[in-house]
mmCIF file of C-alpha atoms in Angstrom:
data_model
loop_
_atom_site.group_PDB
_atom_site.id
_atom_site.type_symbol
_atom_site.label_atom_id
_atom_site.label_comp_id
_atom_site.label_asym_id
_atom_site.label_seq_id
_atom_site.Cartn_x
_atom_site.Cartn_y
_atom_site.Cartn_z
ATOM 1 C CA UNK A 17 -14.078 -37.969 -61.858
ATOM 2 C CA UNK A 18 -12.200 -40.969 -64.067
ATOM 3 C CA UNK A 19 -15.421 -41.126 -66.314
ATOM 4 C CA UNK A 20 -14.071 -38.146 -67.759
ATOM 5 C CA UNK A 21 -10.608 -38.933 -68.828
ATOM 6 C CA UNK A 22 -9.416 -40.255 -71.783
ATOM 7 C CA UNK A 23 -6.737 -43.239 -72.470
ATOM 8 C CA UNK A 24 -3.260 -41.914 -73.298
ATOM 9 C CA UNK A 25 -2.052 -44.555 -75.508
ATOM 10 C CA UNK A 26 -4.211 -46.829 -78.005
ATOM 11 C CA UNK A 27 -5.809 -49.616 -77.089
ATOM 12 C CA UNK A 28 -4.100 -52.574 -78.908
ATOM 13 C CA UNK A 29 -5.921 -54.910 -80.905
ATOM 14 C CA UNK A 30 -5.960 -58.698 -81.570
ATOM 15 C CA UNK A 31 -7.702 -61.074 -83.979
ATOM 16 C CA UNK A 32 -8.686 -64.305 -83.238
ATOM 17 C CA UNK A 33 -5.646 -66.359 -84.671
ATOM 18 C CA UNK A 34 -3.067 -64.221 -82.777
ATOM 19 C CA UNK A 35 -5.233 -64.665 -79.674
ATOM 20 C CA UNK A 36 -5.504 -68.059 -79.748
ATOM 21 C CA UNK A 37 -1.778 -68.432 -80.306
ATOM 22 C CA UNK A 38 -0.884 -66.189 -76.663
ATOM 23 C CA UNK A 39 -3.032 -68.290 -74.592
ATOM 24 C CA UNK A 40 -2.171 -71.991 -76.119
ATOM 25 C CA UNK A 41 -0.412 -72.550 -72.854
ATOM 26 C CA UNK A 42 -3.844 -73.076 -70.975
ATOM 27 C CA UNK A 43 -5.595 -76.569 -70.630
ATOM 28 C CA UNK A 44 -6.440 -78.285 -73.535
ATOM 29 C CA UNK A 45 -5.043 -75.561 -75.721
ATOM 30 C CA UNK A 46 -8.886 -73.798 -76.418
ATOM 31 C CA UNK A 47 -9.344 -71.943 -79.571
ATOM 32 C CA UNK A 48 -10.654 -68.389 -79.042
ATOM 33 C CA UNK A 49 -14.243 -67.566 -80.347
ATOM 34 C CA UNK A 50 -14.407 -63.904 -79.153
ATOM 35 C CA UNK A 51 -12.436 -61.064 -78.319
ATOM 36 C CA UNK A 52 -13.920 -58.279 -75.644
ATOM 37 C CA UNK A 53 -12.482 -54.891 -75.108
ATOM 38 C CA UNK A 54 -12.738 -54.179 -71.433
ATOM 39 C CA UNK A 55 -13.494 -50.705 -70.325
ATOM 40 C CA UNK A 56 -11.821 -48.802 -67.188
ATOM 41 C CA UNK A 57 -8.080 -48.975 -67.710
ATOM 42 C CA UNK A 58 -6.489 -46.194 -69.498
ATOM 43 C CA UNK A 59 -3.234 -47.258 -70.314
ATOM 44 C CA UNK A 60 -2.662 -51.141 -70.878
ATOM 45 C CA UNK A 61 -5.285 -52.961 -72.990
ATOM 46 C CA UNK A 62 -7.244 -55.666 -71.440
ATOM 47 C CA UNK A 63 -9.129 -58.056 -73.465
ATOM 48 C CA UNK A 64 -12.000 -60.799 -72.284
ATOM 49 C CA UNK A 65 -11.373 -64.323 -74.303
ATOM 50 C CA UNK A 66 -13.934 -66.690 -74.669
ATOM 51 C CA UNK A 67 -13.742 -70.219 -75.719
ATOM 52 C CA UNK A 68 -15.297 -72.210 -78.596
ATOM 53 C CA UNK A 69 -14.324 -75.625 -76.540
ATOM 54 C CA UNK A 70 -15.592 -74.647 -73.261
ATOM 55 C CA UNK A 71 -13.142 -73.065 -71.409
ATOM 56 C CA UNK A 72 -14.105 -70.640 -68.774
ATOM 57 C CA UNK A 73 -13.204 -67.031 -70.011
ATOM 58 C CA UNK A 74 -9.962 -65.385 -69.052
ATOM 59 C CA UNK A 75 -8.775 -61.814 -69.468
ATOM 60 C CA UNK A 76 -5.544 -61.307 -71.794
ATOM 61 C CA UNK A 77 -3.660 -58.247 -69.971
ATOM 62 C CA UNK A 78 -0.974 -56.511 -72.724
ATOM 63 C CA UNK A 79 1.012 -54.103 -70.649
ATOM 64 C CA UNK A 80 1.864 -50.710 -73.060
ATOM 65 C CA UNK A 81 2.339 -47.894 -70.536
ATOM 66 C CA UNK A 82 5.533 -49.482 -68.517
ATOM 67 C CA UNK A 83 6.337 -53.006 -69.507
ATOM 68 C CA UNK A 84 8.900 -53.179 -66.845
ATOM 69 C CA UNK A 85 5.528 -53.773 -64.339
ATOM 70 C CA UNK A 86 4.419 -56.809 -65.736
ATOM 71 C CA UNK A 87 7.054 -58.621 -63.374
ATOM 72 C CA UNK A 88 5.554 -57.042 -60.617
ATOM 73 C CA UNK A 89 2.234 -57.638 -61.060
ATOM 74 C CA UNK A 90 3.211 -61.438 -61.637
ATOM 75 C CA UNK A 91 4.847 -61.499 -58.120
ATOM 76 C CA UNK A 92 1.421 -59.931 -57.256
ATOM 77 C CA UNK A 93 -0.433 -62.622 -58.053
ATOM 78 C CA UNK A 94 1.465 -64.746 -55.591
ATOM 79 C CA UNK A 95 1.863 -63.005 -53.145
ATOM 80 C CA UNK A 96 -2.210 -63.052 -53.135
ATOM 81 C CA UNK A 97 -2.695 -66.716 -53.816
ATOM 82 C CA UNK A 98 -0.188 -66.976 -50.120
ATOM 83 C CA UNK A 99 -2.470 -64.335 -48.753
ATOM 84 C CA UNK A 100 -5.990 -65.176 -49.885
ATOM 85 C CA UNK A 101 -6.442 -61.949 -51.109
ATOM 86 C CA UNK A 102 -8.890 -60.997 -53.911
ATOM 87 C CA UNK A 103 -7.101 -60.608 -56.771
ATOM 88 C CA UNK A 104 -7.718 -62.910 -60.380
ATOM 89 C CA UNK A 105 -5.588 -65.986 -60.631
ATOM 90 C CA UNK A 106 -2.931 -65.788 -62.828
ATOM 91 C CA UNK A 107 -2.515 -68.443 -65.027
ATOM 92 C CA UNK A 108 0.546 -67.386 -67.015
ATOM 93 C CA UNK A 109 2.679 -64.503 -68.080
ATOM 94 C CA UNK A 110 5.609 -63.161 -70.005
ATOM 95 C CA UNK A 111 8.111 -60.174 -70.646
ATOM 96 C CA UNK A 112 7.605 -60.430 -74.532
ATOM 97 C CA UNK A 113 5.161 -62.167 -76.962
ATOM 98 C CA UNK A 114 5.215 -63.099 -80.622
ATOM 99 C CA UNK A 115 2.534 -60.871 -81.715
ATOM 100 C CA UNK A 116 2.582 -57.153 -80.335
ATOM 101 C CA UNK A 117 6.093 -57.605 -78.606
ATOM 102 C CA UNK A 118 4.925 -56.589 -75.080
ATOM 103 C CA UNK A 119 4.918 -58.247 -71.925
ATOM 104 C CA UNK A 120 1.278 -60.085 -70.823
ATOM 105 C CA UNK A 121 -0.380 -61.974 -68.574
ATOM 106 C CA UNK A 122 -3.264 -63.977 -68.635
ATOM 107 C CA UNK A 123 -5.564 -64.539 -65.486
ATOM 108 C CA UNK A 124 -9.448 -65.375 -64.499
ATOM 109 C CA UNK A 125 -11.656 -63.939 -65.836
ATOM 110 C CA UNK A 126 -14.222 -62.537 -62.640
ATOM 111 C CA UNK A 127 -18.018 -62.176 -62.580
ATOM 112 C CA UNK A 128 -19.130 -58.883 -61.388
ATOM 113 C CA UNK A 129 -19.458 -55.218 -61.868
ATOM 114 C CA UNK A 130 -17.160 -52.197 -61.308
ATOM 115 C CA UNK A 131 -17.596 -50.850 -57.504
ATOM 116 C CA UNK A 132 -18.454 -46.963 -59.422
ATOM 117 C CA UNK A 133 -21.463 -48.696 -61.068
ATOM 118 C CA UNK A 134 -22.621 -50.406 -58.584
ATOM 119 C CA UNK A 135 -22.087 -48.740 -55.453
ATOM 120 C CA UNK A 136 -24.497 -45.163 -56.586
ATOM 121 C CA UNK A 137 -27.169 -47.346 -56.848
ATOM 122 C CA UNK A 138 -27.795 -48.584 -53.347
ATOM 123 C CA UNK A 139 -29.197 -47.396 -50.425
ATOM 124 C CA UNK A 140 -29.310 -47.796 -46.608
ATOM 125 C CA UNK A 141 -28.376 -51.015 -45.540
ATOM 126 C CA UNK A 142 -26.918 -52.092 -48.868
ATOM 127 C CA UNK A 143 -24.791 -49.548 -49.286
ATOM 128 C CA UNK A 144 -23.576 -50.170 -45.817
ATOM 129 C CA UNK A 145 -22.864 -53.880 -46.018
ATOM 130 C CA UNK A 146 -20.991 -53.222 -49.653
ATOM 131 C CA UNK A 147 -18.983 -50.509 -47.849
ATOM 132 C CA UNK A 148 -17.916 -53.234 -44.833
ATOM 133 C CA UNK A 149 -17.064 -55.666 -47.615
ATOM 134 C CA UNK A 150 -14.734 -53.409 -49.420
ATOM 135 C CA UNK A 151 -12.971 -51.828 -46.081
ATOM 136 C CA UNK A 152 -12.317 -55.657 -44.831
ATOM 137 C CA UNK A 153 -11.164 -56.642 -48.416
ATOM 138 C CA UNK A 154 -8.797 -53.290 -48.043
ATOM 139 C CA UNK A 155 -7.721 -54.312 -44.778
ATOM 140 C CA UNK A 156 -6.659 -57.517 -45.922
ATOM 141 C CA UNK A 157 -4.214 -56.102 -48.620
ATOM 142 C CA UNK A 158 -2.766 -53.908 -45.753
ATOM 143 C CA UNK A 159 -1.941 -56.585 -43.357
ATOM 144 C CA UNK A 160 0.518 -57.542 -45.744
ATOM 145 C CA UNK A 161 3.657 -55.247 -44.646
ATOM 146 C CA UNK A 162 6.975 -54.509 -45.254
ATOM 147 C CA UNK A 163 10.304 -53.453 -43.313
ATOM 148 C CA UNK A 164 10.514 -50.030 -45.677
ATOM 149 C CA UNK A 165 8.358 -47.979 -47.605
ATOM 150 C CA UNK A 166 8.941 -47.516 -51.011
ATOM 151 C CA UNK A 167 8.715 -48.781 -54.890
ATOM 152 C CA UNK A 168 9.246 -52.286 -55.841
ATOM 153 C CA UNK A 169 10.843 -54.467 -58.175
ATOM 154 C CA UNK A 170 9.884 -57.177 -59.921
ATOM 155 C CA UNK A 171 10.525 -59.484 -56.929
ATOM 156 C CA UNK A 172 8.393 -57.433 -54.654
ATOM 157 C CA UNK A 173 11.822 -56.110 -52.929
ATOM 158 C CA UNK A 174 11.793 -52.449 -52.166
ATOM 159 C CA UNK A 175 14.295 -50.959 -54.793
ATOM 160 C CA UNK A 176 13.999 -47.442 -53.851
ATOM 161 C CA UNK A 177 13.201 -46.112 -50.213
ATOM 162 C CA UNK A 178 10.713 -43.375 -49.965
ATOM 163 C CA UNK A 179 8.910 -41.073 -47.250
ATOM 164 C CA UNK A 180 4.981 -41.495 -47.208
ATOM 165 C CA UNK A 181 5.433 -38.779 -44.091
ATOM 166 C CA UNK A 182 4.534 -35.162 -44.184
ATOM 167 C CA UNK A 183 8.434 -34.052 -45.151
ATOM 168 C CA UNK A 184 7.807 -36.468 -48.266
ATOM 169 C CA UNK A 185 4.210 -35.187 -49.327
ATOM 170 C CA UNK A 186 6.354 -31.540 -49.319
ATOM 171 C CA UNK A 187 9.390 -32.761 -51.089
ATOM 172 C CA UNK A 188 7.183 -34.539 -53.722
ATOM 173 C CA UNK A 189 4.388 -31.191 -54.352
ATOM 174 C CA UNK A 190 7.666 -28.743 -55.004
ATOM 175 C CA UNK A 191 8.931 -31.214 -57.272
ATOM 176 C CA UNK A 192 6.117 -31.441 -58.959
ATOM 177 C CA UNK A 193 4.746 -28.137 -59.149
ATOM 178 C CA UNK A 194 7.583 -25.964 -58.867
ATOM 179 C CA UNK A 195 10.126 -27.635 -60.555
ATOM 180 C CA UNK A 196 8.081 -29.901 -63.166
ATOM 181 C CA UNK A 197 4.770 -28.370 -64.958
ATOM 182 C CA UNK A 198 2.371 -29.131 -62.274
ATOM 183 C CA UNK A 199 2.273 -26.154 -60.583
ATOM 184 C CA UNK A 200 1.833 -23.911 -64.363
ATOM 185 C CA UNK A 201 -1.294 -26.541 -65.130
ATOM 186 C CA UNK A 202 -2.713 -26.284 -62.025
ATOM 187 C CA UNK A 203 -2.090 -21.917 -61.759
ATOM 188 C CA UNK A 204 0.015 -20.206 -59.845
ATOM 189 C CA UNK A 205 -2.995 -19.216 -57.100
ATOM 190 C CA UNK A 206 -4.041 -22.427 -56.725
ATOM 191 C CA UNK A 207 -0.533 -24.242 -56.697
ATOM 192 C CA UNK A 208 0.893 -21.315 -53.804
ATOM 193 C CA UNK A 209 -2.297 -22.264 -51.791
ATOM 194 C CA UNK A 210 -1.783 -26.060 -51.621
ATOM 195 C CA UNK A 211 1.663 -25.449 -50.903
ATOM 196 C CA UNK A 212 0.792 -23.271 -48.011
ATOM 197 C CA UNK A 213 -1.821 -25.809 -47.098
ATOM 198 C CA UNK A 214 0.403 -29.171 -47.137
ATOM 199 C CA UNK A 215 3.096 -27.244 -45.031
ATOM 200 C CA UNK A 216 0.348 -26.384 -43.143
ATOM 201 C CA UNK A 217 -0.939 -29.837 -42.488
ATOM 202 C CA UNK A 218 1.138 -32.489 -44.153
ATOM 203 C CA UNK A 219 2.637 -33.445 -39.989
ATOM 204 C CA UNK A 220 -0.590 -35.402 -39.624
ATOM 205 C CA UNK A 221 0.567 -38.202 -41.693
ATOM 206 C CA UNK A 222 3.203 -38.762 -39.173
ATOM 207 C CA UNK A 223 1.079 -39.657 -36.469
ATOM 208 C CA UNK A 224 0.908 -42.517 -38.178
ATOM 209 C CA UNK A 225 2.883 -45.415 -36.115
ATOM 210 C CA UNK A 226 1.805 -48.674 -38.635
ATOM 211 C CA UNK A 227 4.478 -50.802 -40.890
ATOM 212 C CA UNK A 228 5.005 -49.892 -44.372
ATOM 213 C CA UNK A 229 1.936 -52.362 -46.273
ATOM 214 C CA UNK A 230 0.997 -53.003 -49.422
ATOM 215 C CA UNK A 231 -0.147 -50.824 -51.330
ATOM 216 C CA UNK A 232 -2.695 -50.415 -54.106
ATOM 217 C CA UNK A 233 -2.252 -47.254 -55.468
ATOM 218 C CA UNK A 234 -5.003 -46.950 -57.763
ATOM 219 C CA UNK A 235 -7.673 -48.708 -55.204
ATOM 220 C CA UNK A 236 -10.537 -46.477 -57.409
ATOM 221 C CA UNK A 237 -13.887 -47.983 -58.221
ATOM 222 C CA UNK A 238 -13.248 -49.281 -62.040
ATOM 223 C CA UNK A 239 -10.565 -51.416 -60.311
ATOM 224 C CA UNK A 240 -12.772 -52.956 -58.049
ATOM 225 C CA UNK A 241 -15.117 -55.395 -58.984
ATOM 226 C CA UNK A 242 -18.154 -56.453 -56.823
ATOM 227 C CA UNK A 243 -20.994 -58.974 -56.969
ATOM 228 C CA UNK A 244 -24.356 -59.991 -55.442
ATOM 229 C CA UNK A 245 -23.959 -62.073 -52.359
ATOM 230 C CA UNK A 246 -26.259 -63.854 -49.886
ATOM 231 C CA UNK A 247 -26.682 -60.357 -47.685
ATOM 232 C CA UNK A 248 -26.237 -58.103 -50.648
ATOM 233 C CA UNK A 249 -23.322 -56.667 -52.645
ATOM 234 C CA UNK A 250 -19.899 -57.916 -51.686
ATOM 235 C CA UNK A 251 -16.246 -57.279 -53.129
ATOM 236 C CA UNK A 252 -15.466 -59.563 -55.886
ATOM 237 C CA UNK A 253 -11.698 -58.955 -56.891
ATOM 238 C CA UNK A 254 -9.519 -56.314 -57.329
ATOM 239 C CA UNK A 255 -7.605 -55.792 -60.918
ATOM 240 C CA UNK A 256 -4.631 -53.925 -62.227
ATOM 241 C CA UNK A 257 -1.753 -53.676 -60.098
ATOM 242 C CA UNK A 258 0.791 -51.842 -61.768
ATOM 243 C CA UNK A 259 0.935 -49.284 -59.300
ATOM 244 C CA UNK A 260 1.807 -51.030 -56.216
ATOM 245 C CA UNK A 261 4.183 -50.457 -53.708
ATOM 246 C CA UNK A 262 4.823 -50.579 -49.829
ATOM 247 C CA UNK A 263 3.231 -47.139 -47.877
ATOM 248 C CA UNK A 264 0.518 -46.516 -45.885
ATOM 249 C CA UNK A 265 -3.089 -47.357 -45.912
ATOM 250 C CA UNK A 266 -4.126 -43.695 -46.384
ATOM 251 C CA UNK A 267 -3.381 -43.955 -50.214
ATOM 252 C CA UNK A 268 -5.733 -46.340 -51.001
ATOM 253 C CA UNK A 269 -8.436 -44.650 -48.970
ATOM 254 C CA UNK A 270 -7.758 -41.463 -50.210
ATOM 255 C CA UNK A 271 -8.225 -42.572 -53.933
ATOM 256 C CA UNK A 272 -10.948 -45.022 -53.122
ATOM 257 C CA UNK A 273 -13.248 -41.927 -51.459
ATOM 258 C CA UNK A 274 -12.359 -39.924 -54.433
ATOM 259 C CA UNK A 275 -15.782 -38.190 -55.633
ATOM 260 C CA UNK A 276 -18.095 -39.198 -56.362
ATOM 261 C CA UNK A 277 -17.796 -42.665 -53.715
ATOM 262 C CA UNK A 278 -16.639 -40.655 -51.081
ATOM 263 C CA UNK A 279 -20.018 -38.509 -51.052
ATOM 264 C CA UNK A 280 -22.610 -41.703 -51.203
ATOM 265 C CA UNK A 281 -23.928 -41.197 -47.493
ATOM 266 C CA UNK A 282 -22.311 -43.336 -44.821
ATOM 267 C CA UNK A 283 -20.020 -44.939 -47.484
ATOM 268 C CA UNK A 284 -16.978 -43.834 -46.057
ATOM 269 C CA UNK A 285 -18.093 -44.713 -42.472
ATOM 270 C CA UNK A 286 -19.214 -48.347 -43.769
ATOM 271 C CA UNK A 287 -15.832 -48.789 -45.590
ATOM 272 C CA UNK A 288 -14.036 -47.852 -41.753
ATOM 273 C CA UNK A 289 -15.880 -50.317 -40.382
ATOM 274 C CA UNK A 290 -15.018 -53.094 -42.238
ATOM 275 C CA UNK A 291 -11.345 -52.054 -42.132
ATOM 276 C CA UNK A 292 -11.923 -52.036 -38.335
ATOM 277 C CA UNK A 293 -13.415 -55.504 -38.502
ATOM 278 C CA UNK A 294 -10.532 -57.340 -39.111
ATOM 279 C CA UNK A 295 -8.617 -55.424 -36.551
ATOM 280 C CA UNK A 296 -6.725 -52.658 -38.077
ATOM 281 C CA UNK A 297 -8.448 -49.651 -36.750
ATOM 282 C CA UNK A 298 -8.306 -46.058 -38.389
ATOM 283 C CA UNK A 299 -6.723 -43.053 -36.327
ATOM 284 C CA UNK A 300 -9.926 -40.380 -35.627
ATOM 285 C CA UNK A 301 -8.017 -38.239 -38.235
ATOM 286 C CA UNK A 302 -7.986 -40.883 -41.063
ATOM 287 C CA UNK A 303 -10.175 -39.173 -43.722
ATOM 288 C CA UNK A 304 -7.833 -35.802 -43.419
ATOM 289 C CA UNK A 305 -4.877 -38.149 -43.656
ATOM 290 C CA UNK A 306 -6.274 -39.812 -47.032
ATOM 291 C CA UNK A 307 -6.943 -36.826 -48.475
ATOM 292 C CA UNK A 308 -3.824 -35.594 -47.607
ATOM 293 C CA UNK A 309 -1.719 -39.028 -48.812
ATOM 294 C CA UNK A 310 -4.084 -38.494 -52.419
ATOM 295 C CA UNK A 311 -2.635 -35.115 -52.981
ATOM 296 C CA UNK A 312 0.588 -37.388 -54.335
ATOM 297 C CA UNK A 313 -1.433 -38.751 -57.140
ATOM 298 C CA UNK A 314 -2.767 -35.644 -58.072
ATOM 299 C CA UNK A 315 0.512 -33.818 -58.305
ATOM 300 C CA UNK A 316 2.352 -36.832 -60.532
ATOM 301 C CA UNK A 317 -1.031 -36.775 -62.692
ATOM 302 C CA UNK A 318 -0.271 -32.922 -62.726
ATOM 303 C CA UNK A 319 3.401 -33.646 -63.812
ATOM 304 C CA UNK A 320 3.503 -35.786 -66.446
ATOM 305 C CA UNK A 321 3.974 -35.882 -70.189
ATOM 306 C CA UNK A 322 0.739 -35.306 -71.941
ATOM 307 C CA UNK A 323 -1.798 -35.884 -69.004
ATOM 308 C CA UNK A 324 -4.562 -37.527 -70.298
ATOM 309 C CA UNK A 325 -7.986 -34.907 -71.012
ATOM 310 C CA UNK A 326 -9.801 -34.436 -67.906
ATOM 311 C CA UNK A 327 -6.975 -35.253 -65.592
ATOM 312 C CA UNK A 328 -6.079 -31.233 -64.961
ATOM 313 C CA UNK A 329 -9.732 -29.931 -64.596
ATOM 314 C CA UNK A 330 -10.249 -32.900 -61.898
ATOM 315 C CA UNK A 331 -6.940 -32.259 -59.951
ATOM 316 C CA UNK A 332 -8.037 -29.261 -59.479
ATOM 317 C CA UNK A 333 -11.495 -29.790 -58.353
ATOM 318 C CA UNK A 334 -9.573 -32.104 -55.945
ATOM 319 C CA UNK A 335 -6.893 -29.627 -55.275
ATOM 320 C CA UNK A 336 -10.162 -27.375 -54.186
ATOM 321 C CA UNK A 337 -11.898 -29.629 -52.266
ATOM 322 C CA UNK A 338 -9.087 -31.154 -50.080
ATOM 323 C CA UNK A 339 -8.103 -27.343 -49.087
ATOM 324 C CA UNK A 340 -11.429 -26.411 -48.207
ATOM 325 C CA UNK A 341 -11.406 -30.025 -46.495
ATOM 326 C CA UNK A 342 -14.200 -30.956 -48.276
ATOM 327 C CA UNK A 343 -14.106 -34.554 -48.121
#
C-alpha cells in the first residue's frame, strides 16, 4: 500500500561541507565522502554518511514534519540501549543545527534490507522463521509498559491520557470523519458503514486486560529492517520512532499485517508465534482486534491537511477490507 504514496514535504538536502560540519562530534572528527538519500520515510529526510577516514557509516536523521519529536525519539534510544531492544544506536542529537535549523540526530548506520522487500520473496520455512523473528522482536518492544496509555513527551512521560478501548476507537472515527474531512474523503456510504461497523465491534478491544506498552505506531515493513542469519532471515533493527506512544500491542500488529504482509501465507501465524515465544500470548481474537486498533491510523491519515497521494485510495481499500473482515 505505502509504495504508492508520495512524501508530503521535500526531502532536504546537504553537501558535503555542511555534512561534515553536523557530525564533527563523532570520533576522530571524519570528513564525509558521500551523501545517500534513504528511501521509505515520507516526511523527515534521512541521509547515509560515509567516511573518507574510515569511519563506519551512520545515518544523519533531520526531523521536518514535527521537530518537537526529535526529543522523543532521543529518549527512545535509551530507553532501548536499557532494554536491548533493536533499535540504531544513537550517537548524538540536537533541537537545532547550524545548517537547515532543524532538530537531528545521528545514529548507526544498520546492514540489511526493508522487511516489504524482503519478506515477498520467501517461502515455507523461511518465511516462517522471519515471521518468529519479527513477532519476538515485537514482543520485546511491548514488554516495555506503562501505568497509562497515551502520548508522550520528550521524557517518555505520558503528557496526555488517552483510550485505546472501543469508546476511544468511536470517539476518535466521529472526530475524524464527521467533524474533520475524513468522512467527505472517504464518502458518505463508506464513512456511515464503518461507523456502523466500529459501534458494532469496537467492545472487542476491551477484552483486552494487558498494561499500556510501548508503542510503535508505524511498525510497517520500510521501518523494519532485516538481515540474513545463520537459520535464515532475522530482524535487524527497527527505525523511525516519531510516532510512539504507550497503547496496546494491537497497533503495531494491525499496521505491520497491513497488505500486502498480512496476505504472505502463514506470515501472520509465524509473526504470533514469535510474539508467543517470549511469553506474551495473543487473545484468539487478536487479528480482529489489530484490524480494528489500525482503523485509528487510517482515520488521522483521512483527516489531515493535504494527505499525501495514495493515502485516500488505500484507506479506503482498508476501510473495505477490515468491514468485510478481510484480513
Amino acid at each position: 500500500m505505502r509504495q504508492q504514496w508520495t512524501r508530503a514535504t521535500v526531502a532536504a538536502s546537504l553537501g558535503l561541507d555542511e555534512a561534515t560540519a553536523l557530525v564533527r562530534p563523532l570520533p576522530g572528527a571524519p570528513r564525509v565522502s558521500s551523501i545517500t538519500a534513504l528511501s521509505g520515510g515520507l516526511a523527515n529526510t534521512n541521509l547515509r554518511l560515509d567516511f573518507a577516514e574510515g569511519h563506519p557509516a551512520v545515518v544523519l536523521r533531520l526531523y521536518q514534519r514535527d521537530p518537537a519529536q526529535a526529543a522523543k525519539e532521543r529518549s527512545v534510544h535509551a530507553l532501548a540501549a536499557r532494554h536491548g531492544l533493536p533499535v540504531p544506536r544513537l550517537w548524538f542529537g540536537a533541537d537545532d543545527n547550524p545548517v537547515t535549523g532543524s532538530p537531528y540526530a545521528v545514529v548507526d548506520w544498520v546492514d540489511g534490507q526493508m522487511l516489504d522487500s524482503v519478506a515477498p520473496t520467501l517461502h515455507g520455512q523461511q518465511a516462517h522463521i522471519l515471521g518468529v523473528s519479527v513477532g519476538a522482536a515485537l514482543a520485546r518492544i511491548h514488554s516495555v509498559t506503562f501505568a497509562t496509555s497515551g502520548f508522550f513527551d520528550g521524557a517518555l512521560a505520558v503528557a496526555t491520557p488517552i483510550d485505546v478501548g472501543g469508546a476511544g476507537l468511536r470517539a476518535f472515527l466521529r472526530h475524524c470523519l464527521i467533524d474533520g474531512p475524513g468522512g467527505d474523503r472517504l464518502g458518505a456510504d463508506l464513512a456511515r458503514a464503518l461507523l456502523a461497523f466500529v459501534d458494532a465491534e469496537a467492545g472487542l478491544l476491551d477484552s483486552w486486560a494487558g498494561p499500556p506498552c510501548l508503542t510503535h505506531a508505524d511498525f510497517g515493513g520500510s521501518n523494519i529492517l532485516v538481515r540474513p542469519a545463520t537459520e535464515g532471515w532475522a530482524l535487524a533493527a527497527v527505525l523511525d520512532w516519531e510516532f510512539t506512544f504507550s497503547g496496546s500491542p494491537f497497533f503495531d500488529l494491525g499496521n505491520l499485517l497491513r497488505p500486502p504482509l498480512g496476505r504472505l501465507p502463514g506470515f501472520a501465524a509465524a509473526v504470533a508465534a514469535g510474539y508467543d515465544s517470549v511469553g506474551r500470548v495473543l487473545p484468539p481474537r487478536w487479528r480482529e482486534m489489530a484490524a480494528l486498533a489500525d482503523l485509528t491510523a487510517w482515520a488521522d491519515f483521512l483527516a489531515r491537511d493535504n494527505p499525501p497521494a495514495g493515502v485516500i485510495d488505500s484507506a479506503r481499500e482498508r476501510v473495505r477490507d477490515t468491514i468485510a473482515r478481510r484480513f
